[in-house]
Coordinates of C-alpha atoms in Angstrom, one line a residue:
M423 CA -22.1 -111.5 -27.1
V424 CA -21.0 -113.5 -24.4
E425 CA -20.8 -111.8 -20.8
S426 CA -17.4 -111.9 -19.0
K427 CA -17.6 -114.2 -15.5
S428 CA -16.8 -111.3 -13.6
K429 CA -20.0 -109.5 -14.7
K430 CA -22.1 -112.5 -13.9
I431 CA -20.8 -112.6 -10.3
L432 CA -21.3 -108.9 -10.0
Y433 CA -24.9 -109.4 -11.3
Y434 CA -25.4 -112.3 -8.7
L435 CA -23.9 -110.4 -5.8
A436 CA -26.0 -107.2 -6.7
F437 CA -29.3 -109.4 -6.5
I438 CA -28.3 -111.5 -3.7
I439 CA -26.6 -109.1 -1.2
P440 CA -29.7 -106.8 -0.4
C441 CA -31.8 -109.9 -0.1
L442 CA -29.1 -111.4 2.5
I443 CA -29.1 -107.8 4.3
L444 CA -33.0 -107.8 4.5
Y445 CA -33.0 -111.2 5.7
A446 CA -30.6 -110.6 8.6
I447 CA -32.3 -107.5 9.6
F448 CA -36.0 -108.9 9.7
F449 CA -35.3 -112.3 10.4
I450 CA -31.9 -113.2 11.6
T451 CA -31.7 -110.6 14.3
P452 CA -35.1 -110.7 15.7
F453 CA -34.7 -114.8 15.9
V454 CA -31.6 -114.3 18.0
K455 CA -32.8 -111.9 20.2
G456 CA -35.7 -114.0 20.9
I457 CA -33.4 -116.9 21.6
A458 CA -31.7 -114.2 24.1
I459 CA -35.1 -113.2 25.8
S460 CA -36.1 -116.9 26.3
F461 CA -33.2 -117.2 28.7
T462 CA -34.3 -114.1 31.0
N463 CA -37.5 -113.4 33.1
W464 CA -38.3 -110.4 31.2
D465 CA -41.9 -108.9 31.7
G466 CA -41.9 -107.4 28.2
I467 CA -41.8 -103.9 29.6
S468 CA -38.7 -103.3 31.7
P469 CA -35.7 -102.0 29.6
K470 CA -32.2 -103.6 29.9
T471 CA -30.9 -100.2 30.9
P472 CA -33.0 -98.5 33.6
I473 CA -34.7 -95.3 32.9
I474 CA -35.1 -94.1 36.6
L475 CA -32.9 -95.5 39.3
D476 CA -32.5 -94.6 42.8
K477 CA -29.2 -92.3 43.5
N478 CA -27.5 -94.9 46.0
E479 CA -28.2 -97.9 43.9
F480 CA -27.2 -96.2 40.5
E481 CA -23.9 -95.0 42.2
S482 CA -23.0 -98.3 44.1
K483 CA -24.0 -100.9 41.7
I484 CA -23.2 -98.9 38.4
L485 CA -21.4 -95.6 38.4
F486 CA -18.6 -96.5 41.0
N487 CA -18.2 -100.1 40.0
K488 CA -14.8 -101.2 40.0
K489 CA -15.0 -102.8 36.5
L490 CA -15.7 -99.6 34.8
N491 CA -13.0 -97.1 33.7
R492 CA -13.0 -93.3 33.5
S493 CA -14.4 -93.0 30.0
D494 CA -17.3 -95.4 30.9
R495 CA -18.3 -93.4 33.9
N496 CA -18.1 -90.2 31.7
Y497 CA -20.4 -91.7 29.1
L498 CA -22.8 -92.8 31.9
L499 CA -22.9 -89.2 33.5
S500 CA -23.6 -87.8 29.9
I501 CA -26.7 -90.2 29.6
Y502 CA -27.9 -90.1 33.2
S503 CA -28.7 -87.0 35.0
Y504 CA -29.3 -86.6 38.6
D505 CA -32.8 -85.3 39.7
F506 CA -32.7 -83.6 43.1
Y507 CA -36.3 -83.6 43.8
S508 CA -36.7 -87.5 43.4
N509 CA -33.1 -88.3 44.6
S510 CA -32.6 -90.4 41.5
Y511 CA -30.8 -90.6 38.4
Q512 CA -32.8 -90.4 35.0
R513 CA -31.8 -91.7 31.7
L514 CA -32.0 -89.6 28.6
G515 CA -33.8 -91.0 25.5
I516 CA -31.1 -92.9 23.4
S517 CA -31.4 -95.3 20.2
G518 CA -29.2 -97.1 18.0
I519 CA -25.3 -97.3 18.7
E520 CA -25.7 -95.4 21.8
R521 CA -28.1 -97.8 23.4
Y522 CA -25.9 -100.9 22.4
K523 CA -23.0 -99.0 23.9
L524 CA -24.9 -98.0 27.4
E525 CA -26.0 -101.9 27.3
R526 CA -22.6 -103.1 27.0
I527 CA -21.3 -100.8 29.8
I528 CA -23.8 -101.6 32.3
K529 CA -23.3 -105.3 31.5
K530 CA -19.9 -104.9 32.7
T531 CA -21.1 -104.1 35.9
G532 CA -23.1 -107.0 36.4
Y533 CA -26.3 -105.1 36.9
E534 CA -29.6 -106.5 35.9
P535 CA -33.0 -105.1 36.2
E536 CA -35.6 -107.0 38.7
F537 CA -37.5 -108.2 35.6
Y538 CA -34.9 -108.6 33.0
K539 CA -32.4 -111.1 34.6
F540 CA -30.9 -114.0 33.1
V541 CA -32.5 -117.0 34.2
G542 CA -30.5 -119.8 32.1
L543 CA -32.7 -122.8 31.2
D544 CA -35.4 -122.0 33.9
N545 CA -38.1 -121.2 31.4
Y546 CA -37.5 -124.4 29.4
K547 CA -37.3 -126.3 32.6
K548 CA -40.7 -125.0 33.5
I549 CA -42.2 -125.8 30.3
F550 CA -40.9 -129.6 30.2
T551 CA -41.5 -130.3 33.8
G552 CA -45.0 -129.1 34.0
N553 CA -44.3 -126.0 36.1
V554 CA -46.3 -123.6 33.9
A555 CA -49.9 -122.7 34.0
K556 CA -52.3 -125.7 35.0
D557 CA -54.0 -125.5 31.5
F558 CA -51.0 -125.8 29.5
Y559 CA -51.0 -129.7 29.6
P560 CA -53.9 -131.9 29.3
S561 CA -55.6 -132.5 32.9
S562 CA -58.7 -133.9 34.6
E563 CA -60.5 -132.5 37.5
D564 CA -63.7 -133.0 39.5
I565 CA -65.8 -130.1 39.1
R566 CA -68.9 -129.4 41.3
K567 CA -71.6 -128.2 39.2
Y568 CA -73.8 -126.9 42.2
S569 CA -72.4 -124.5 45.2
I570 CA -74.1 -124.9 48.4
S571 CA -74.0 -121.2 48.7
S572 CA -76.5 -120.6 46.0
Q573 CA -80.3 -121.4 45.7
L574 CA -81.4 -124.7 44.6
P575 CA -81.8 -125.0 40.7
G576 CA -85.3 -124.8 39.7
I577 CA -84.9 -127.3 36.9
I578 CA -82.1 -129.9 36.2
L579 CA -82.4 -131.7 32.9
T580 CA -83.4 -135.2 33.0
E581 CA -79.9 -136.5 31.5
D582 CA -78.0 -134.4 34.1
F583 CA -80.2 -135.6 37.1
E584 CA -80.2 -139.2 36.2
K585 CA -76.5 -139.9 34.9
Q586 CA -74.8 -137.1 37.2
V587 CA -76.8 -136.2 40.1
L588 CA -78.1 -139.9 41.2
K589 CA -74.9 -141.4 40.3
G590 CA -72.9 -139.1 42.1
A591 CA -75.1 -139.5 45.0
E592 CA -74.4 -143.4 44.8
K593 CA -70.6 -142.8 44.5
Y594 CA -70.2 -140.1 47.1
G595 CA -72.8 -141.5 49.7
S596 CA -75.5 -138.7 49.4
D597 CA -79.1 -139.2 50.3
I598 CA -80.7 -140.4 47.0
E599 CA -84.1 -140.5 48.3
L600 CA -83.9 -136.9 49.6
L601 CA -82.9 -135.8 46.2
K602 CA -85.8 -137.8 44.7
S603 CA -88.1 -136.2 47.2
A604 CA -86.8 -132.6 46.3
Y605 CA -86.9 -133.1 42.5
I606 CA -89.9 -134.2 40.8
F607 CA -90.0 -135.5 37.1
D608 CA -91.9 -133.1 34.9
S609 CA -93.2 -135.8 32.2
A610 CA -94.9 -133.0 30.1
N611 CA -91.5 -131.3 29.6
K612 CA -89.3 -134.1 30.3
R613 CA -87.1 -132.7 32.9
Y614 CA -86.8 -132.7 36.7
K615 CA -88.5 -129.4 38.7
L616 CA -87.8 -128.7 42.2
N617 CA -90.5 -129.4 44.7
K618 CA -92.1 -126.2 46.2
V619 CA -91.4 -127.5 49.5
Y620 CA -87.6 -126.8 49.0
D621 CA -88.2 -123.6 47.2
E622 CA -86.6 -120.8 49.2
Y623 CA -89.1 -118.3 47.5
E624 CA -91.9 -120.3 48.5
V625 CA -90.8 -120.5 52.2
F626 CA -89.8 -116.9 52.8
D627 CA -92.8 -115.5 50.7
P628 CA -95.2 -115.7 53.6
L629 CA -93.0 -113.5 55.7
W630 CA -93.5 -110.5 53.6
S631 CA -97.2 -111.0 54.2
I632 CA -97.2 -111.1 58.1
K633 CA -99.1 -108.4 59.9
E634 CA -96.2 -106.4 61.2
V635 CA -94.9 -106.0 57.6
S636 CA -98.0 -105.5 55.5
E637 CA -100.3 -103.9 58.3
T638 CA -99.0 -102.1 61.2
K639 CA -95.6 -101.4 59.6
T640 CA -93.8 -101.8 62.7
L641 CA -91.5 -104.1 60.9
S642 CA -89.4 -102.5 58.1
E643 CA -88.9 -104.6 55.0
N644 CA -85.0 -103.8 55.5
D645 CA -84.9 -105.3 58.8
L646 CA -86.8 -108.5 57.6
D647 CA -84.5 -108.7 54.6
N648 CA -81.4 -108.5 57.1
F649 CA -82.8 -111.1 59.3
I650 CA -83.5 -113.5 56.4
R651 CA -79.9 -113.2 55.1
E652 CA -78.6 -113.8 58.7
L653 CA -80.8 -116.8 59.0
K654 CA -79.5 -118.2 55.8
I655 CA -75.8 -118.0 56.8
I656 CA -76.5 -119.6 60.1
S657 CA -78.6 -122.3 58.7
L658 CA -75.8 -123.1 56.1
E659 CA -73.6 -124.2 59.1
F660 CA -76.4 -126.3 60.9
K661 CA -76.0 -124.3 64.2
E662 CA -79.1 -125.0 66.0
K663 CA -78.9 -123.1 68.9
E664 CA -77.7 -120.0 67.3
R665 CA -80.7 -120.3 64.9
E666 CA -83.1 -120.5 67.7
Q667 CA -81.6 -117.5 69.5
V668 CA -81.7 -115.5 66.1
C669 CA -85.4 -116.1 65.8
A670 CA -86.3 -115.6 69.4
S671 CA -84.3 -112.3 69.4
F672 CA -86.0 -111.1 66.2
I673 CA -89.5 -112.1 67.5
S674 CA -88.8 -110.1 70.8
K675 CA -87.3 -107.1 69.3
H676 CA -90.1 -106.7 66.9
N677 CA -92.9 -107.8 69.2
L678 CA -94.4 -110.2 66.7
C679 CA -97.6 -111.7 67.4
Q680 CA -98.2 -115.5 67.6
A681 CA -99.1 -116.0 64.1
S682 CA -96.0 -114.0 62.8
S683 CA -93.8 -116.1 65.3
D684 CA -94.9 -119.5 63.9
A685 CA -94.4 -118.1 60.5
V686 CA -90.8 -117.3 61.5
Y687 CA -90.1 -120.6 63.1
F688 CA -91.9 -122.2 60.0
A689 CA -89.4 -120.7 57.7
A690 CA -86.4 -121.4 59.9
D691 CA -87.2 -125.1 60.1
S692 CA -88.0 -125.4 56.3
L693 CA -84.6 -123.7 55.6
I694 CA -82.9 -126.5 57.4
K695 CA -84.8 -129.0 55.2
I696 CA -83.7 -127.0 52.3
N697 CA -80.0 -126.8 53.5
H698 CA -79.9 -130.8 53.7
V699 CA -81.1 -130.9 50.0
K700 CA -78.3 -128.3 49.1
N701 CA -75.9 -130.3 51.0
A702 CA -76.7 -133.5 49.1
L703 CA -76.9 -132.0 45.9
A704 CA -73.5 -130.2 46.2
N705 CA -71.7 -133.4 47.4
A706 CA -73.7 -135.5 44.5
W707 CA -73.5 -133.2 41.5
V708 CA -69.6 -133.6 40.7
V709 CA -68.5 -134.1 37.2
K710 CA -65.1 -135.2 35.8
T711 CA -64.0 -133.1 33.4
R712 CA -61.2 -133.4 31.0
N713 CA -59.4 -130.4 29.7
M714 CA -57.1 -130.7 26.6
G715 CA -55.1 -127.9 27.8
V716 CA -52.9 -125.8 25.3
I717 CA -50.9 -128.9 24.3
G718 CA -53.8 -131.0 23.6
F719 CA -56.0 -128.7 21.8
T720 CA -53.0 -127.5 19.4
A721 CA -52.5 -131.4 18.6
F722 CA -56.2 -131.9 18.3
F723 CA -56.8 -128.9 16.0
A724 CA -53.8 -129.8 14.0
I725 CA -54.7 -133.5 13.3
F726 CA -58.3 -132.8 12.6
S727 CA -58.2 -129.5 10.7
V728 CA -55.1 -131.3 8.5
L729 CA -57.1 -134.2 7.7
G730 CA -60.4 -132.2 7.0
I731 CA -59.0 -129.5 4.9
N732 CA -56.8 -132.0 2.8
V733 CA -59.7 -134.8 2.4
L734 CA -62.4 -132.2 1.6
A735 CA -60.1 -130.3 -0.8
F736 CA -58.9 -133.4 -2.6
A737 CA -62.6 -134.6 -2.9
L738 CA -63.6 -131.2 -4.4
A739 CA -60.8 -131.4 -6.7
L740 CA -61.6 -134.7 -7.9
A741 CA -65.3 -133.6 -8.6
L742 CA -64.3 -130.5 -10.6
D743 CA -61.9 -132.6 -12.7
S744 CA -64.7 -134.7 -13.6
G745 CA -66.1 -132.5 -16.1
I746 CA -69.2 -131.6 -14.4
R747 CA -71.2 -128.7 -15.4
G748 CA -70.6 -125.2 -14.0
Q749 CA -67.1 -126.2 -12.8
K750 CA -65.8 -122.7 -13.2
V751 CA -68.6 -121.1 -11.2
L752 CA -68.1 -123.8 -8.4
R753 CA -64.2 -123.4 -8.4
T754 CA -65.0 -119.6 -7.6
V755 CA -67.6 -120.3 -5.0
F756 CA -65.5 -123.0 -3.3
F757 CA -62.3 -120.6 -3.2
L758 CA -64.3 -117.5 -2.1
P759 CA -64.0 -118.2 1.9
N760 CA -60.2 -118.1 1.5
V761 CA -60.6 -114.6 0.1
L762 CA -62.4 -113.5 3.3
S763 CA -60.3 -112.0 6.1
M764 CA -60.0 -114.5 9.3
V765 CA -61.7 -111.9 11.3
I766 CA -64.7 -111.5 9.0
V767 CA -65.0 -115.4 9.1
A768 CA -64.8 -115.4 12.7
L769 CA -67.7 -112.8 13.0
I770 CA -69.8 -114.5 10.4
W771 CA -69.6 -118.1 12.1
S772 CA -69.9 -116.4 15.6
M773 CA -73.1 -115.1 14.6
L774 CA -74.3 -118.4 13.4
F775 CA -73.2 -120.2 16.6
V776 CA -74.7 -117.6 19.0
Q777 CA -77.8 -116.4 17.2
L778 CA -78.8 -118.8 14.6
L779 CA -78.2 -122.2 15.6
P780 CA -79.8 -121.9 19.2
S781 CA -82.9 -120.4 17.5
I782 CA -83.2 -123.2 15.1
T783 CA -82.0 -126.3 17.4
G784 CA -83.2 -125.0 20.6
I785 CA -79.7 -126.0 21.8
E786 CA -78.4 -122.8 23.8
K787 CA -74.9 -123.5 24.3
W788 CA -72.6 -124.1 20.9
I789 CA -69.6 -121.9 20.9
S790 CA -69.2 -121.6 24.9
D791 CA -69.6 -125.3 25.1
P792 CA -66.3 -127.2 26.1
N793 CA -67.7 -130.3 24.2
K794 CA -68.7 -128.6 21.0
T795 CA -66.1 -125.8 20.7
P796 CA -63.1 -127.7 19.6
W797 CA -65.2 -129.4 16.9
L798 CA -66.8 -126.2 15.5
L799 CA -63.3 -124.4 15.4
V800 CA -62.0 -127.3 13.2
L801 CA -65.2 -127.2 11.1
V802 CA -64.6 -123.3 10.6
A803 CA -61.0 -123.8 9.6
I804 CA -61.8 -126.6 7.2
W805 CA -64.5 -124.4 5.6
Q806 CA -62.2 -121.4 5.3
G807 CA -58.9 -123.3 4.2
C808 CA -60.2 -126.1 1.8
G809 CA -60.8 -123.9 -1.1
Y810 CA -57.0 -122.8 -1.3
Y811 CA -55.8 -126.4 -1.3
M812 CA -58.6 -127.6 -3.7
I813 CA -56.9 -125.3 -6.2
V814 CA -53.4 -126.9 -5.5
Y815 CA -55.0 -130.4 -6.0
L816 CA -56.7 -129.3 -9.0
A817 CA -53.6 -128.1 -10.8
G818 CA -52.1 -131.5 -9.9
L819 CA -55.0 -133.7 -11.3
Q820 CA -54.8 -131.4 -14.5
N821 CA -51.1 -132.2 -15.0
I822 CA -51.9 -135.8 -15.1
S823 CA -51.3 -136.9 -18.6
N824 CA -55.0 -138.2 -20.2
D825 CA -52.9 -140.6 -22.2
V826 CA -51.8 -142.5 -19.2
I827 CA -55.8 -142.8 -17.9
E828 CA -56.8 -143.9 -21.3
A829 CA -54.3 -146.5 -21.5
A830 CA -55.6 -147.7 -18.1
K831 CA -59.0 -147.7 -19.3
I832 CA -58.2 -150.0 -22.4
D833 CA -56.5 -152.3 -20.1
G834 CA -59.5 -152.7 -18.3
A835 CA -58.6 -150.9 -15.1
T836 CA -61.4 -149.9 -12.9
G837 CA -62.2 -146.4 -11.5
W838 CA -60.9 -147.3 -8.1
Q839 CA -57.7 -148.9 -9.6
R840 CA -56.8 -145.9 -11.7
F841 CA -57.3 -143.7 -8.6
R842 CA -55.1 -145.9 -6.5
Y843 CA -52.5 -146.9 -8.8
I844 CA -52.2 -143.9 -11.2
T845 CA -53.9 -140.6 -9.8
L846 CA -52.9 -141.0 -6.2
P847 CA -49.0 -141.8 -6.8
L848 CA -49.1 -138.9 -9.4
M849 CA -50.5 -136.6 -6.9
I850 CA -47.7 -137.0 -4.2
P851 CA -46.0 -133.8 -5.0
S852 CA -49.3 -131.8 -4.5
L853 CA -49.9 -133.8 -1.5
T854 CA -46.4 -132.9 -0.1
I855 CA -46.8 -129.3 -0.3
S856 CA -50.3 -129.3 0.9
L857 CA -49.8 -131.4 4.0
F858 CA -46.7 -129.0 4.4
L859 CA -48.6 -125.9 4.6
T860 CA -51.6 -127.2 6.4
I861 CA -49.3 -128.7 9.2
A862 CA -47.5 -125.5 9.8
N863 CA -50.3 -123.4 9.6
A864 CA -52.5 -125.4 11.9
L865 CA -49.8 -125.4 14.7
K866 CA -49.4 -121.6 14.2
S867 CA -53.2 -121.0 14.2
F868 CA -54.0 -117.8 16.1
D869 CA -56.4 -115.2 14.4
L870 CA -59.5 -117.2 13.8
I871 CA -59.5 -118.6 17.2
Y872 CA -58.6 -115.3 19.0
A873 CA -61.5 -113.8 16.9
M874 CA -64.1 -116.4 18.0
I875 CA -63.0 -117.3 21.4
G876 CA -60.5 -114.6 23.0
K877 CA -59.6 -115.2 26.7
T878 CA -62.9 -117.3 27.2
G879 CA -60.6 -120.1 25.4
Y880 CA -59.2 -121.3 28.6
S881 CA -62.6 -122.0 30.2
T882 CA -63.4 -123.9 27.1
G883 CA -59.9 -125.7 26.7
T884 CA -59.7 -124.1 23.2
V885 CA -56.4 -122.1 23.5
P886 CA -53.8 -122.9 20.9
F887 CA -50.0 -122.7 21.4
V888 CA -49.6 -119.5 19.7
M889 CA -52.5 -117.8 21.4
D890 CA -51.1 -118.9 24.9
I891 CA -47.7 -117.6 24.1
Y892 CA -49.5 -114.3 23.3
F893 CA -51.2 -114.1 26.5
D894 CA -48.2 -115.1 28.4
A895 CA -46.3 -112.1 26.8
F896 CA -48.8 -109.4 26.8
S897 CA -51.3 -110.3 29.4
K898 CA -49.2 -112.1 31.9
K899 CA -46.2 -110.1 31.5
L900 CA -44.1 -113.3 30.9
A901 CA -42.2 -112.3 27.8
G902 CA -39.3 -114.5 28.6
L903 CA -41.4 -117.7 29.0
A904 CA -43.4 -116.7 26.2
S905 CA -40.1 -116.5 24.0
A906 CA -39.1 -120.0 25.3
K907 CA -42.4 -121.6 24.2
A908 CA -41.9 -119.9 20.9
M909 CA -38.7 -121.5 20.3
V910 CA -40.2 -124.8 21.5
L911 CA -43.0 -124.5 19.0
L912 CA -40.5 -123.6 16.2
L913 CA -38.6 -126.8 17.0
V914 CA -41.8 -128.8 16.9
I915 CA -43.1 -127.2 13.6
V916 CA -39.4 -128.0 11.9
S917 CA -39.4 -131.5 13.3
I918 CA -42.8 -132.3 12.4
T919 CA -42.6 -130.7 8.9
G920 CA -39.2 -132.0 8.4
I921 CA -40.1 -135.8 8.8
Q922 CA -43.3 -135.2 6.6
L923 CA -41.3 -133.6 3.9
Y924 CA -38.6 -136.3 4.1
T925 CA -41.2 -139.2 3.9
M926 CA -43.3 -137.6 1.2
K927 CA -40.2 -136.9 -1.1
R928 CA -39.2 -140.4 -0.7
K929 CA -42.6 -141.4 -2.0
E930 CA -42.3 -139.0 -4.8
I931 CA -39.0 -140.8 -6.0
E932 CA -40.7 -144.4 -5.5
A933 CA -43.6 -143.1 -7.6

């Protein structure tokens, strides 16, 4: 029996209408709200309609506004009640239609909360003119690896001393000979070690053994400690007269013997020499660092993770399709990382980078090293993601007819020729979907990097776009700016994946 056209339409509507309703509720509505929020300075907490408002402000700006009619005022008084003790109006809990009605009434008055105001395109202007956080865009800066207020480092690695300190001394005019005398090369350990003459511990240690401290007890350890601290502060500023006065006053106050007085003056003179070394090292040990920023790291992570995942997945698929023994077991092994939760993956690899690799290699910094961290994150992403796309490529390879391959072999085509002119063109549909998914996922990466790096990502330059949006919205209380960034990211993803799909689909037709 042939069904009537009206029944077919009815069945179609019964299927499509619930889907459209759910789509509108769970996608269209939040999306439109996100766009609206991006034009505000919302902090993520302040409501559109105030919960508590001072009596004078509520009455002058809202309740007795000329744009409201009597019914509007009556509705406001049914929602807000006056609290005598706090001299303010407090809102009742509302939801649904009542909330929208209240928003509409307050909007008529033109009232806007301090942290929920319409700012137009200001958020977008900040993003595109660079007026956001300095670590959002790629940047470079000079970082002093040593501060004059701290003690001289006891050991400096050979590479750091020769390539950074000495070269910095030449560039910035520091005393190279002084630095070379302060740090002596330790050939046994292949590093530069601080000369004891410039070691503060060695300089001040004799003061704790002077007669007045160790024998007669006329000088307390606390007084000596305060003197040393004061002497260090004055010496840093190279105030010669004040240093002499402090030493003389200290000796006189505690009636120190000649030997103890000589020890005090010797320590003070040695401290001046140490501070000259400190000053030279602080001026010389300046390193130029480049921070990829949020934009740079997101692009870096997307490019190398997409390439790595697809190349490795394709290679694994080719290997498994070659008929090697144990391919079913290998397929399971390669796919297994994709089954694991991203948090579990992050914990496993964090343990490797923090505990295992330092003990094996002797290199302490792995995941906290700005030079290594971006590559390590890419490595983990490739390890976790390639198994899934291996299955996609393997399905594409198994759809290629063996007759075509056999015909090419008979015609004398080499393995490379068969791959280039037969396998690769016929794999373009699989390449299209794999590239689309990996590009979109890489640009939206969050959970893996957040679980491994967290807030420290800003110091290592490994904060992706989505994680920066997250910190803006929930840590910095800049929900409006975060929404604007989310809209920009959406446009970027749509643009890049749209171009990729268009290009690859044309290749499919040509193939």
